[in-house]
Coordinates of C-alpha atoms in Angstrom, one line a residue:
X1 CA -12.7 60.6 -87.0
X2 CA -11.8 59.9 -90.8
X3 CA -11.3 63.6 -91.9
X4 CA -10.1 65.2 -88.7
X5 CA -7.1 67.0 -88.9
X6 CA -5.7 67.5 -85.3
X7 CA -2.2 69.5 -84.5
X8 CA -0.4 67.7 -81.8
X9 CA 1.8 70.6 -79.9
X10 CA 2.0 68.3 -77.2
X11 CA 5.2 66.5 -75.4
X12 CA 5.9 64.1 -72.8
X13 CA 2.6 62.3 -72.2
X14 CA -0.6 63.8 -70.9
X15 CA -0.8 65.5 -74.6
X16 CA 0.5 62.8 -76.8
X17 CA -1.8 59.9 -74.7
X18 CA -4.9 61.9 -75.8
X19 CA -3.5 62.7 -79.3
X20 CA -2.7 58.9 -79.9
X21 CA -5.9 57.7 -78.6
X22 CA -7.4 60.1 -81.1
X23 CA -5.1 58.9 -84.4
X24 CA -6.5 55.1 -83.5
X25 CA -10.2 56.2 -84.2
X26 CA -8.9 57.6 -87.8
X27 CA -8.1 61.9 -86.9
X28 CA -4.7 62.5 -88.9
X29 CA -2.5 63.8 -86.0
X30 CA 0.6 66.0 -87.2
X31 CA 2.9 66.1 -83.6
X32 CA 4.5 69.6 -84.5
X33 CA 8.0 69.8 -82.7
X34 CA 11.0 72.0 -82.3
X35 CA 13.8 71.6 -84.4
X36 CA 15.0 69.3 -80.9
X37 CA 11.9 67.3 -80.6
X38 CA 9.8 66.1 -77.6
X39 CA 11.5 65.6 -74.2
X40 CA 10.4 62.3 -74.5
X41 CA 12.7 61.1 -77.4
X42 CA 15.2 60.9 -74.5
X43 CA 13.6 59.1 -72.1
X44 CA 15.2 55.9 -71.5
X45 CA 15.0 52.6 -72.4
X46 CA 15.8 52.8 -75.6
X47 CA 15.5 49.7 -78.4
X48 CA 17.9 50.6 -81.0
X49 CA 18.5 53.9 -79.9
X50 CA 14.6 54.7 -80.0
X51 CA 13.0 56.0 -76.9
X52 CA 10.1 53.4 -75.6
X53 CA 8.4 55.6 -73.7
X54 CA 8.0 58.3 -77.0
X55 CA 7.5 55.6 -79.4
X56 CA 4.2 54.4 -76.8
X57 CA 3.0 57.2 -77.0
X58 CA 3.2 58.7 -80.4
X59 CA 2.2 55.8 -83.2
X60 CA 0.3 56.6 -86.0
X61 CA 1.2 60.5 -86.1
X62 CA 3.1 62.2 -88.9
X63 CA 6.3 64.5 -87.3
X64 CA 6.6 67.9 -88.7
X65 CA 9.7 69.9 -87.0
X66 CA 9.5 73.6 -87.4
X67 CA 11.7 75.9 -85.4
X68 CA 8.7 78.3 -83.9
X69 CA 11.6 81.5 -82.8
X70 CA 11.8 81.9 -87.0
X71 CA 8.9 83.9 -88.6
X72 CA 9.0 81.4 -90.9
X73 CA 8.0 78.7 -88.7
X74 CA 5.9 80.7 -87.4
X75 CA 3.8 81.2 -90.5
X76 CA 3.7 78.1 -91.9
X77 CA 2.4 77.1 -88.2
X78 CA -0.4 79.3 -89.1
X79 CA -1.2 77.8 -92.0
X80 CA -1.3 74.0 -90.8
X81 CA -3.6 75.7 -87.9
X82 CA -6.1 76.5 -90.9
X83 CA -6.4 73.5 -92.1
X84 CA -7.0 72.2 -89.1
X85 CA -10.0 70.6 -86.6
X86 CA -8.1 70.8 -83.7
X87 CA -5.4 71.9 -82.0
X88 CA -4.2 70.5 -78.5
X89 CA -1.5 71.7 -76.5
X90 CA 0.3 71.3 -72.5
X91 CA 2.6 74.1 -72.6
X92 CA 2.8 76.4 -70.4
X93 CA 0.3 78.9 -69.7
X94 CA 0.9 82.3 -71.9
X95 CA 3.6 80.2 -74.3
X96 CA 1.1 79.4 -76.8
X97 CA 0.5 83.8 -77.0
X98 CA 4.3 84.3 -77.7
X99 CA 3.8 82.1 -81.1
X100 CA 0.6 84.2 -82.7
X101 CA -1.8 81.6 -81.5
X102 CA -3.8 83.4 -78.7
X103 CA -7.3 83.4 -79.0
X104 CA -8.3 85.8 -80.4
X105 CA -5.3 85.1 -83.2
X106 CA -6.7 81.7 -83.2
X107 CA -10.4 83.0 -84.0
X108 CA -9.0 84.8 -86.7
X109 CA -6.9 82.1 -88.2
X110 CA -9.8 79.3 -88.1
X111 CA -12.7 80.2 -86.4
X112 CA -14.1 76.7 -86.8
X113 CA -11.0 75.7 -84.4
X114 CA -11.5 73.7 -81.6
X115 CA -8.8 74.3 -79.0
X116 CA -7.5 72.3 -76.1
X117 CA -5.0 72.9 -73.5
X118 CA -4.0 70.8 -70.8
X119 CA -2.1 72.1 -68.3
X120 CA -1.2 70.7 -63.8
X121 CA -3.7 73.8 -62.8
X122 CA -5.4 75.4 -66.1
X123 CA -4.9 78.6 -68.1
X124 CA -6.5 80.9 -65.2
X125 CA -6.3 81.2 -60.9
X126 CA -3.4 81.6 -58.6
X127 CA -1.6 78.1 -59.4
X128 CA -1.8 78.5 -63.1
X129 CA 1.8 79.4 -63.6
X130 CA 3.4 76.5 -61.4
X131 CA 5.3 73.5 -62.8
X132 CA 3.6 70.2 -61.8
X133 CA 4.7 66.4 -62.4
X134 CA 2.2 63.4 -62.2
X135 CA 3.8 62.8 -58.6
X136 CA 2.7 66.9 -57.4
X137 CA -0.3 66.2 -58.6
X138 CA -1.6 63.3 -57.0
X139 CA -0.2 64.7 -53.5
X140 CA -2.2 68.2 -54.0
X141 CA -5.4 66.4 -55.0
X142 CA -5.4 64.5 -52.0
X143 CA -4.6 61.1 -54.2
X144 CA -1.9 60.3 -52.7
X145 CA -3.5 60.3 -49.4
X146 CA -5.6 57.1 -50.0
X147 CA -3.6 55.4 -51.7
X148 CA -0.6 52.8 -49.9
X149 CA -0.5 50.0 -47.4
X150 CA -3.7 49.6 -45.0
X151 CA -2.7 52.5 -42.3
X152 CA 0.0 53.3 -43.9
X153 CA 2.2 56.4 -45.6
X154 CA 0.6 57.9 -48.5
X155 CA 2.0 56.6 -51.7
X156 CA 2.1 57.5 -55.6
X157 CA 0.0 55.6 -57.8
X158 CA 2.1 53.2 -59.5
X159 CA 1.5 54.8 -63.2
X160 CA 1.4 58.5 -64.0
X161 CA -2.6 58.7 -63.3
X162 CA -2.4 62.2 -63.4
X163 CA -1.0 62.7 -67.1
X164 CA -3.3 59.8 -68.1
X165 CA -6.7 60.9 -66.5
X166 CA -5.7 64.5 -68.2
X167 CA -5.0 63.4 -71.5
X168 CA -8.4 60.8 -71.4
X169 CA -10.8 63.9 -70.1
X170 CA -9.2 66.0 -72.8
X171 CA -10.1 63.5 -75.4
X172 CA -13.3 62.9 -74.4
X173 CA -14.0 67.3 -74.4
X174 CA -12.9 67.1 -77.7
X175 CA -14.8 64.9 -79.2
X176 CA -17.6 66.8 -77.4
X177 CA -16.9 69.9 -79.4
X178 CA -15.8 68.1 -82.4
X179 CA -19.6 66.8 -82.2
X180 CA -21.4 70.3 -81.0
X181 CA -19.5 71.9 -84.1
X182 CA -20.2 69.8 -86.9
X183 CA -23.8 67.8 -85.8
X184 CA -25.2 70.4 -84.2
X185 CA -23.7 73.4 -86.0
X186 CA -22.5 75.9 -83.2
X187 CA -20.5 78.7 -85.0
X188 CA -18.6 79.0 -81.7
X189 CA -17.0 76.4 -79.8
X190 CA -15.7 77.5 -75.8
X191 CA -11.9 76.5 -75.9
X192 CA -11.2 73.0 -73.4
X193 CA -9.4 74.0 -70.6
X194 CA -8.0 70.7 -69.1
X195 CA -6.0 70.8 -65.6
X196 CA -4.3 67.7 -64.1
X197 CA -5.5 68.3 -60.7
X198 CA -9.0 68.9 -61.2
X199 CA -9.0 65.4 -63.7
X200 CA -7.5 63.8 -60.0
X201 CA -10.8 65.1 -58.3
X202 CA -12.7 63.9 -60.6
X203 CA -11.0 60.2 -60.2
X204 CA -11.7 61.0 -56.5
X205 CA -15.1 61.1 -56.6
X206 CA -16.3 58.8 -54.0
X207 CA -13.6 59.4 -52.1
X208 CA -14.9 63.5 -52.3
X209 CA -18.6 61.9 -51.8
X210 CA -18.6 60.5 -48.5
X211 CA -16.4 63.5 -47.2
X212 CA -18.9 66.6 -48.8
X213 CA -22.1 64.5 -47.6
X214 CA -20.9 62.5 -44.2
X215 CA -17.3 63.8 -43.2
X216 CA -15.6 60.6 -43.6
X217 CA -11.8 61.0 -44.6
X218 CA -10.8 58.6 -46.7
X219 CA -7.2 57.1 -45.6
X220 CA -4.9 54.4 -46.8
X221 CA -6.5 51.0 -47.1
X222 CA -4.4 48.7 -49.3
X223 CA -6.4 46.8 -51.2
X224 CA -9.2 46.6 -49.3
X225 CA -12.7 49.1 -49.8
X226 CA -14.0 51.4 -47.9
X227 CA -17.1 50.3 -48.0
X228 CA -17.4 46.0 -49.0
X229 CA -15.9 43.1 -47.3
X230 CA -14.2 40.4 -48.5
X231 CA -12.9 43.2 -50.8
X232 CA -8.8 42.6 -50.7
X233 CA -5.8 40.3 -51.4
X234 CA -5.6 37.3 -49.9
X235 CA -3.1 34.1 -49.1
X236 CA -3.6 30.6 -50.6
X237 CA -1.1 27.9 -50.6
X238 CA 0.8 29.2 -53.4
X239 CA 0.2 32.8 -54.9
X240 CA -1.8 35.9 -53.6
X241 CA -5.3 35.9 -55.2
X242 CA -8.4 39.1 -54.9
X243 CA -11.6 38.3 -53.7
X244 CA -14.2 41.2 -53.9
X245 CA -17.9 40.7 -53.7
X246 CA -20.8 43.1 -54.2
X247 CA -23.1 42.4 -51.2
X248 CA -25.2 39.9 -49.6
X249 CA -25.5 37.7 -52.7
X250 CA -22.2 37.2 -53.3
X251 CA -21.8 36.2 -49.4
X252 CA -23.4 33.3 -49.7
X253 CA -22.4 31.7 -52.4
X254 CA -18.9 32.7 -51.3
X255 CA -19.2 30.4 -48.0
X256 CA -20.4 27.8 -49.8
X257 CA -17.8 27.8 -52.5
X258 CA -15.1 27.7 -49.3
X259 CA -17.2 25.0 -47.2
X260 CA -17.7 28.0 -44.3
X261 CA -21.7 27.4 -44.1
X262 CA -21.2 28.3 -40.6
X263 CA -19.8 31.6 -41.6
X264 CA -23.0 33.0 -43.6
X265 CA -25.3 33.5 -40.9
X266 CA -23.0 34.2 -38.0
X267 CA -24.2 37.6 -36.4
X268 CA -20.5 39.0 -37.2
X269 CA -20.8 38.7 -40.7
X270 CA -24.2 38.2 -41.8
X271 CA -25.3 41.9 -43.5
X272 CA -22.9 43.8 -45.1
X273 CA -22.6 46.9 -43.1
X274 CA -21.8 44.1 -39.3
X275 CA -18.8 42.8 -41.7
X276 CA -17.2 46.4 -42.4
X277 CA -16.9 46.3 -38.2
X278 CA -15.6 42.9 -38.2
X279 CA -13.3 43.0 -41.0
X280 CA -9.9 41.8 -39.4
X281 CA -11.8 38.8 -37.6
X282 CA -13.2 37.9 -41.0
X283 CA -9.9 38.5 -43.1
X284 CA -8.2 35.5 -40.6
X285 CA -10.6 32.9 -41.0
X286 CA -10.8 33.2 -44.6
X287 CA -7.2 33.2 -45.2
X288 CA -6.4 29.9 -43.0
X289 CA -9.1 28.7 -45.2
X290 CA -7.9 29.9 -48.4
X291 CA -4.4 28.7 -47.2
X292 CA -5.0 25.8 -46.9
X293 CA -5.5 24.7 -51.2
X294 CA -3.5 26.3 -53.9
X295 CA -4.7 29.7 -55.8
X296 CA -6.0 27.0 -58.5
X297 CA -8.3 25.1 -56.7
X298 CA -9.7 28.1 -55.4
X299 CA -10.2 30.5 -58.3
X300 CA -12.2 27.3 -59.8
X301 CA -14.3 26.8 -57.0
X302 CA -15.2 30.7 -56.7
X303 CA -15.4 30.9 -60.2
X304 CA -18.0 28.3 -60.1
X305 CA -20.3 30.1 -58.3
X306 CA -19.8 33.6 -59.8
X307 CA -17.7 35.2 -57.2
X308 CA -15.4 38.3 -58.6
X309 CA -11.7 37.1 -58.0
X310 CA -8.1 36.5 -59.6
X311 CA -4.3 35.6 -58.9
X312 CA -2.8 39.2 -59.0
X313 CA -0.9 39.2 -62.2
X314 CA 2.7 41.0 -63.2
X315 CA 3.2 42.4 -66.4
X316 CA 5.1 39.4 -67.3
X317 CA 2.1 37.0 -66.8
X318 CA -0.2 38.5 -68.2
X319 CA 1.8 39.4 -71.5
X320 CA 2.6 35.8 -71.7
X321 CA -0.7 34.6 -71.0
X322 CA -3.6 33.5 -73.2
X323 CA -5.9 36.1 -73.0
X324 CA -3.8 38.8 -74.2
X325 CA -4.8 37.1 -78.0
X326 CA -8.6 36.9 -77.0
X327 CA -9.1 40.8 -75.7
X328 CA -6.7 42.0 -78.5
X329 CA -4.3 43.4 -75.8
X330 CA -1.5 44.6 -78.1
X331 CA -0.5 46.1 -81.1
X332 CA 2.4 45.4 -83.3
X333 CA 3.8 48.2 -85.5
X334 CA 6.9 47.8 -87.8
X335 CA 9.5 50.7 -88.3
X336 CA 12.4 50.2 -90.7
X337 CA 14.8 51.9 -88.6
X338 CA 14.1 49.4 -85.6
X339 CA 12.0 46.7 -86.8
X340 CA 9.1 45.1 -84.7
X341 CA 7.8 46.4 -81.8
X342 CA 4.2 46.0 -79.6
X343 CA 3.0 48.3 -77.5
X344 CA -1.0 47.8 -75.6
X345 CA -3.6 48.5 -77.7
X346 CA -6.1 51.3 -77.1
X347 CA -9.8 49.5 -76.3
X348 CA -11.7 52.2 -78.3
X349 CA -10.0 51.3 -81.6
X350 CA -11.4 49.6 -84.4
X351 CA -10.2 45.8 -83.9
X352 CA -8.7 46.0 -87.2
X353 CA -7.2 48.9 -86.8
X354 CA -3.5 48.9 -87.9
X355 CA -1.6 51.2 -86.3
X356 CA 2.1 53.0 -87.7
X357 CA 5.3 53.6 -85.9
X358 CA 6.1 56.5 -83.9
X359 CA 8.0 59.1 -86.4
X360 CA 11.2 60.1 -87.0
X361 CA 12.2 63.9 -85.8
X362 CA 10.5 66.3 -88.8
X363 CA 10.0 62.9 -90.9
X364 CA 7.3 64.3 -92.5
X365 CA 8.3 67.5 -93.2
X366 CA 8.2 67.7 -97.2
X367 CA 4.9 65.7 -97.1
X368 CA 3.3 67.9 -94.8
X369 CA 4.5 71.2 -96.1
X370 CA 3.7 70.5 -99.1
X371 CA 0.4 69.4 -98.6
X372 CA 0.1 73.5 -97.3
X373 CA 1.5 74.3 -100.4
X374 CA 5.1 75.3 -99.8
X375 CA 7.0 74.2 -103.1
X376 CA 10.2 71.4 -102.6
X377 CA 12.8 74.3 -103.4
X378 CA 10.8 76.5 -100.2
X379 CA 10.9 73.6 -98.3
X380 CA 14.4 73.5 -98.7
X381 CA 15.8 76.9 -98.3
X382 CA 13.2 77.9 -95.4
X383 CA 12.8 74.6 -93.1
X384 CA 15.9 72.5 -93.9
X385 CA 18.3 73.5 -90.9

């Protein structure tokens, strides 16, 4: 994306996790905020008085504050739009009309612009002017519904999968358009209209499948799947480790790797869909197996034979563990008003990609104005506050 210029008016994170993820594959991203930044630069903790949650979620982007109630700010908003690729914004519906950048002042402004919005229930319909959170989001969608202990009360999903899956779909439209515009020349490019809820359906899908096509409603489970035993956690004599296999090859092997021959053709468990019915019988015998060796021994014998399983990790573990190095989990950026700091890595990125610290408040403001051709001495007198 070398070459892309994309305006980040965007705050808290379904917005700024798409516009990052598009600054590490090269597009120049300019987060354009009001004179008292994103929401986000508040959000606690704080390293050195410097919000970890914004400075996630905004590296490698170039700050330009302009006060957007000023005809001023207003103009010189225009002219960074027409310079522009894209512009991306989750305001709220009708906010982005009040500041001369409807569509149709968009058309006129840059034609070539592509234009995404992302938004809890899009631009149009009944729901479109309601504030949502991640946490409304996934309980309208029906996410939180399948999610929790086995049987139990519906439960949140431990990370804000609603921002997330919104601000990945969004990236992924506008690449789409990006590519319809420039390799295949379309003089007119539909506008992305991104809603949080329908990007929770979407993550729904099989749960969506099997109750459009056979009326199954999907409920709680835990760890287990709806539709695959052994599939879960389970005990060993030390730590908690997953077992999930894929079907009747996987069965096999998996008795043999825990010395319960007898197991693999026993009428309870021998095809996949007689295990589903016997799933608490066969979730005791295998833990006092598994019980009875530590979560080493066992992860090396199923390893052995191929069989899908790990010791469920924490945060801490795994950012202390080897493999972090390996997969390239992190990345470091350096900031001279804070020093060093890591943050995960996004997995599209170049591997030598190097990314930049998140930006001070209108940091960039003389670079980018003037790269729109505002003189130092307008700078000053029209966008200093």
């Amino acid at each position: 994306m070398k070459g892309v210029r994309v305006i980040d008016m965007t705050s808290v994170l379904s917005g700024p996790f798409c516009t990052w993820l598009l600054s590490t594959l090269g597009a120049d991203v300019i987060k354009v905020e009001s004179p008292g930044g994103d929401s986000a630069r508040g959000t606690p903790p704080f390293k050195e008085e410097v919000s970890l949650y914004f400075a996630s979620l905004n590296r490698n982007k170039r700050s330009l504050a302009l006060d957007l109630k000023t005809e001023d700010g207003k103009a010189a908003l225009h002219k960074l739009l027409a310079s522009a690729d894209v512009l991306i914004e989750n305001m709220r519906p009708g906010v982005r009309d009040r500041l001369g950048c409807s569509d149709s002042d968009l058309k006129r402004i840059n034609p070539a612009l592509v234009v995404a919005s992302i938004s809890g229930f899009g631009q149009d319909g009944s729901l479109a002017n309601r504030p949502a959170y991640d946490i409304v989001v996934q309980a309208m969608s029906g996410m939180m519904s399948i999610n929790g202990p086995l049987d139990g009360e519906p439960t949140r999903v431990g990370f804000s999968v609603g921002d997330i899956a919104a601000g990945l779909f969004a990236a992924v439209g506008i690449l789409e358009r990006l590519y319809r515009r420039d390799a295949q020349n379309e003089s007119t490019i539909d506008k992305l209209d991104v809603s949080m809820l329908a990007c929770q359906w979407a993550c729904m899908e099989n749960a969506y499948a099997r109750y459009l096509n056979a009326g199954i409603v999907a409920k709680p489970l835990g760890s287990r799947h709806p539709s695959a035993t052994p599939f879960e956690v389970y005990p060993t004599a030390d730590r908690d480790i997953v077992i999930a296999i894929g079907g009747a090859h996987d069965w096999f092997r998996l008795c043999g790797a825990l010395n319960l021959e007898s197991l693999a053709h026993d009428e309870r468990f021998f095809e996949d869909s007689v295990r589903i019915a016997h799933r608490d019988s066969l979730y005791e015998l295998l833990s006092d197996r598994l019980r009875q060796e530590s979560s080493d021994h066992w992860i090396r014998q199923l390893t052995d034979v191929s069989i899908p399983c790990s010791r469920i990790e924490n945060v801490e573990t795994v950012a202390n563990s080897e493999m972090v190095e390996e997969y390239l989990a992190f990345s470091e950026v350096e900031a001279a008003q804070h020093g060093s700091m890591r943050f995960v890595r996004s997995p599209v990125a170049n591997p030598n990609h190097r990314e930049t610290a998140a930006p001070k408040l209108g940091e960039h403001n003389h670079e980018i104005l003037g790269e729109l051709g505002y003189s130092a001495e307008q700078i000053t007198e029209r966008f200093t506050p």
